[in-house]
XYZ file of C-alpha atoms in Angstrom:
230
model
C 110.042 91.777 112.765
C 106.969 94.052 112.391
C 109.377 96.657 110.957
C 111.448 94.431 108.714
C 108.168 92.795 107.322
C 106.867 96.484 106.614
C 110.053 97.732 105.028
C 110.044 94.616 102.659
C 106.404 95.349 101.687
C 107.268 98.948 101.099
C 110.277 98.164 99.078
C 107.600 96.296 96.708
C 104.725 98.540 96.738
C 107.073 101.681 96.115
C 110.429 100.895 94.804
C 113.334 102.854 96.193
C 115.258 102.564 92.714
C 114.700 101.182 89.195
C 112.273 101.524 86.375
C 109.489 99.712 87.948
C 107.552 101.358 90.772
C 106.090 98.068 92.111
C 107.665 94.807 92.558
C 104.702 92.488 93.090
C 107.082 89.444 94.518
C 108.003 91.416 97.563
C 104.527 92.581 98.342
C 102.924 88.911 98.022
C 105.600 87.659 99.947
C 105.701 90.550 102.834
C 101.953 89.677 103.256
C 102.544 85.764 103.323
C 104.849 86.359 106.278
C 102.818 88.864 108.028
C 99.808 86.316 107.798
C 102.351 83.405 109.063
C 103.424 86.143 112.089
C 99.829 86.828 113.004
C 99.265 82.754 112.910
C 102.220 82.718 115.455
C 101.072 85.771 117.648
C 97.445 85.691 117.249
C 97.249 87.808 120.536
C 99.510 90.800 119.352
C 97.570 93.419 118.010
C 100.222 95.223 116.268
C 100.980 92.081 114.332
C 97.469 92.090 113.184
C 97.412 95.747 112.633
C 100.288 95.425 110.343
C 98.792 92.721 108.204
C 95.698 95.183 108.094
C 97.674 97.792 106.955
C 99.343 95.844 104.064
C 96.129 94.259 102.843
C 94.404 97.813 102.853
C 97.435 99.323 100.735
C 97.769 96.119 98.514
C 94.062 96.356 97.584
C 94.944 99.183 95.567
C 98.301 97.930 93.917
C 96.884 97.333 90.391
C 95.479 100.487 90.131
C 98.581 102.492 91.328
C 100.007 102.084 87.609
C 98.577 102.552 84.126
C 99.322 100.137 81.053
C 102.372 102.285 80.650
C 103.584 101.884 84.023
C 103.264 105.233 84.998
C 102.174 106.122 88.501
C 98.537 106.998 88.944
C 97.853 109.327 91.980
C 95.348 107.908 94.741
C 92.468 110.594 93.743
C 92.749 109.281 90.202
C 92.710 105.720 90.409
C 89.748 103.539 89.231
C 88.251 102.289 92.400
C 86.556 99.712 90.497
C 90.092 97.881 90.249
C 90.497 97.644 93.989
C 90.275 94.392 95.549
C 87.369 94.628 97.694
C 87.867 91.287 99.414
C 91.411 92.607 100.514
C 89.505 95.906 101.978
C 87.123 93.691 103.781
C 89.575 91.380 105.562
C 92.026 94.279 106.239
C 89.109 96.459 107.996
C 87.906 93.397 109.910
C 91.443 92.829 110.907
C 91.867 96.419 112.113
C 88.532 96.313 114.033
C 89.559 93.160 115.780
C 93.037 94.532 116.885
C 91.740 97.908 118.037
C 88.922 95.924 120.319
C 92.098 94.976 122.361
C 92.581 98.726 123.296
C 96.349 98.696 122.684
C 96.514 100.860 119.718
C 100.111 101.180 118.182
C 101.578 102.684 115.307
C 100.657 99.797 112.509
C 97.166 99.930 113.746
C 96.815 103.705 113.473
C 98.778 103.546 109.866
C 95.949 100.824 109.276
C 93.261 103.421 110.335
C 94.331 105.873 107.753
C 94.543 103.249 105.003
C 91.114 102.291 105.896
C 89.850 105.837 105.432
C 90.971 106.013 101.843
C 90.049 102.248 100.784
C 86.451 102.679 102.134
C 85.782 105.933 100.438
C 83.457 105.440 97.375
C 85.076 108.412 95.417
C 88.200 110.789 96.270
C 85.474 113.500 97.328
C 84.212 111.291 99.964
C 87.623 110.730 101.995
C 87.517 112.107 105.219
C 90.704 114.233 105.293
C 89.275 115.723 108.830
C 89.804 112.396 110.384
C 92.861 111.592 108.581
C 94.599 114.518 110.111
C 93.470 113.554 113.339
C 94.953 110.178 112.786
C 98.212 111.470 111.836
C 98.582 113.642 114.772
C 97.827 110.465 116.886
C 100.325 108.661 114.757
C 103.199 111.120 115.319
C 102.573 110.939 119.165
C 103.307 107.377 118.600
C 106.038 107.801 115.953
C 107.352 111.372 115.938
C 109.371 110.959 112.537
C 109.699 113.534 109.800
C 107.969 111.379 107.229
C 104.669 111.125 109.714
C 105.050 114.776 109.971
C 105.063 115.315 106.050
C 102.073 113.142 105.536
C 100.099 114.861 108.713
C 100.974 118.202 106.433
C 99.259 116.588 103.207
C 96.291 115.567 105.362
C 96.166 119.227 106.920
C 96.261 120.492 103.554
C 93.350 118.433 102.470
C 91.205 119.422 105.347
C 92.039 122.834 106.329
C 93.551 124.211 102.669
C 96.819 124.480 101.149
C 97.949 127.282 103.297
C 97.710 125.361 106.183
C 99.528 122.523 104.473
C 102.304 124.777 103.308
C 103.187 126.212 106.490
C 103.982 122.810 108.102
C 105.818 121.637 104.743
C 107.766 124.759 104.994
C 108.443 124.296 108.703
C 109.535 120.775 108.237
C 111.660 121.710 105.077
C 113.494 124.126 107.506
C 114.778 121.442 109.780
C 116.780 119.935 107.129
C 115.548 116.576 108.474
C 114.162 115.186 105.057
C 116.988 117.111 103.050
C 117.001 114.824 99.540
C 113.554 113.436 100.126
C 111.773 114.031 97.138
C 108.366 114.022 98.201
C 109.213 117.247 100.282
C 109.707 119.139 97.116
C 106.683 117.055 95.232
C 104.279 118.030 98.038
C 105.626 121.699 98.177
C 105.217 121.887 94.436
C 101.553 120.490 94.642
C 100.403 122.986 97.188
C 102.058 125.710 95.594
C 100.291 124.817 92.321
C 96.833 124.698 94.034
C 97.646 128.243 95.447
C 98.020 129.550 91.845
C 102.209 130.215 92.587
C 103.070 128.610 89.254
C 106.480 129.763 89.199
C 107.458 128.502 92.467
C 105.617 125.291 91.906
C 107.620 124.551 88.569
C 110.869 125.098 90.580
C 109.765 122.781 93.173
C 108.858 120.181 90.672
C 112.057 120.162 88.906
C 113.910 119.933 92.198
C 111.698 116.942 93.034
C 112.607 115.391 89.765
C 116.491 115.223 90.472
C 115.766 113.203 93.759
C 113.087 110.877 92.723
C 114.144 107.424 92.782
C 112.176 105.454 90.019
C 111.508 106.300 86.449
C 107.571 106.047 86.835
C 107.960 108.812 89.637
C 110.054 111.184 87.183
C 107.791 110.741 84.445
C 104.782 111.739 86.865
C 106.593 114.739 88.160
C 107.479 115.848 84.428
C 103.954 115.819 83.478
C 102.812 117.855 86.471
C 105.781 120.193 85.587
C 104.349 120.474 82.128
C 100.955 121.429 83.360
C 102.468 124.025 85.463
C 105.177 125.304 83.052
C 104.439 124.101 79.629
C 107.461 126.436 78.077
C 110.074 123.936 76.709
């Protein structure tokens, strides 16, 4: 049940196809159902952790796209638009769940989301803590997507060389073949390392498999920054 609710929320928060990145109705319904589940299972810490996770992500929903519907990356979002009440509720729920000392994947993901949501500005983000939390999450849920997210956190805490090594190792397994975020992540790290030609190729590859128009426009803009040639 928890997995189904999180899938519903994620389809709303980051649509897998179509013109719109965010489907607000799905986000709202997933949160409503998660609240109902917590009411029915108040002693289940993972249910509480899932609700906390949804609220902490959803607090940033309106800042994730601009007026044109284009994707705004986390570091560039206007944090003044974040829903502080949702952040406060999410962190309170997370703390109540963690006090039971039965940490599971949803609680760990909520802790990661809390690191982002409580940072006053992007530069204040505790990436070392996030990298540690992703290591813990991988122990609980050893999926390739978690490994990719961990690589991003390592790149932010230890530098792009360390992150790129993890991305390249993951890409070599073929487990995320066709998943555009692998190429997009690799492109960003190559750009940060000044390897612009390789970065441009990776952005082009990511564009071919991005699911939504908003994501493709974002990648096209980054490609233009890396390779302005027509």
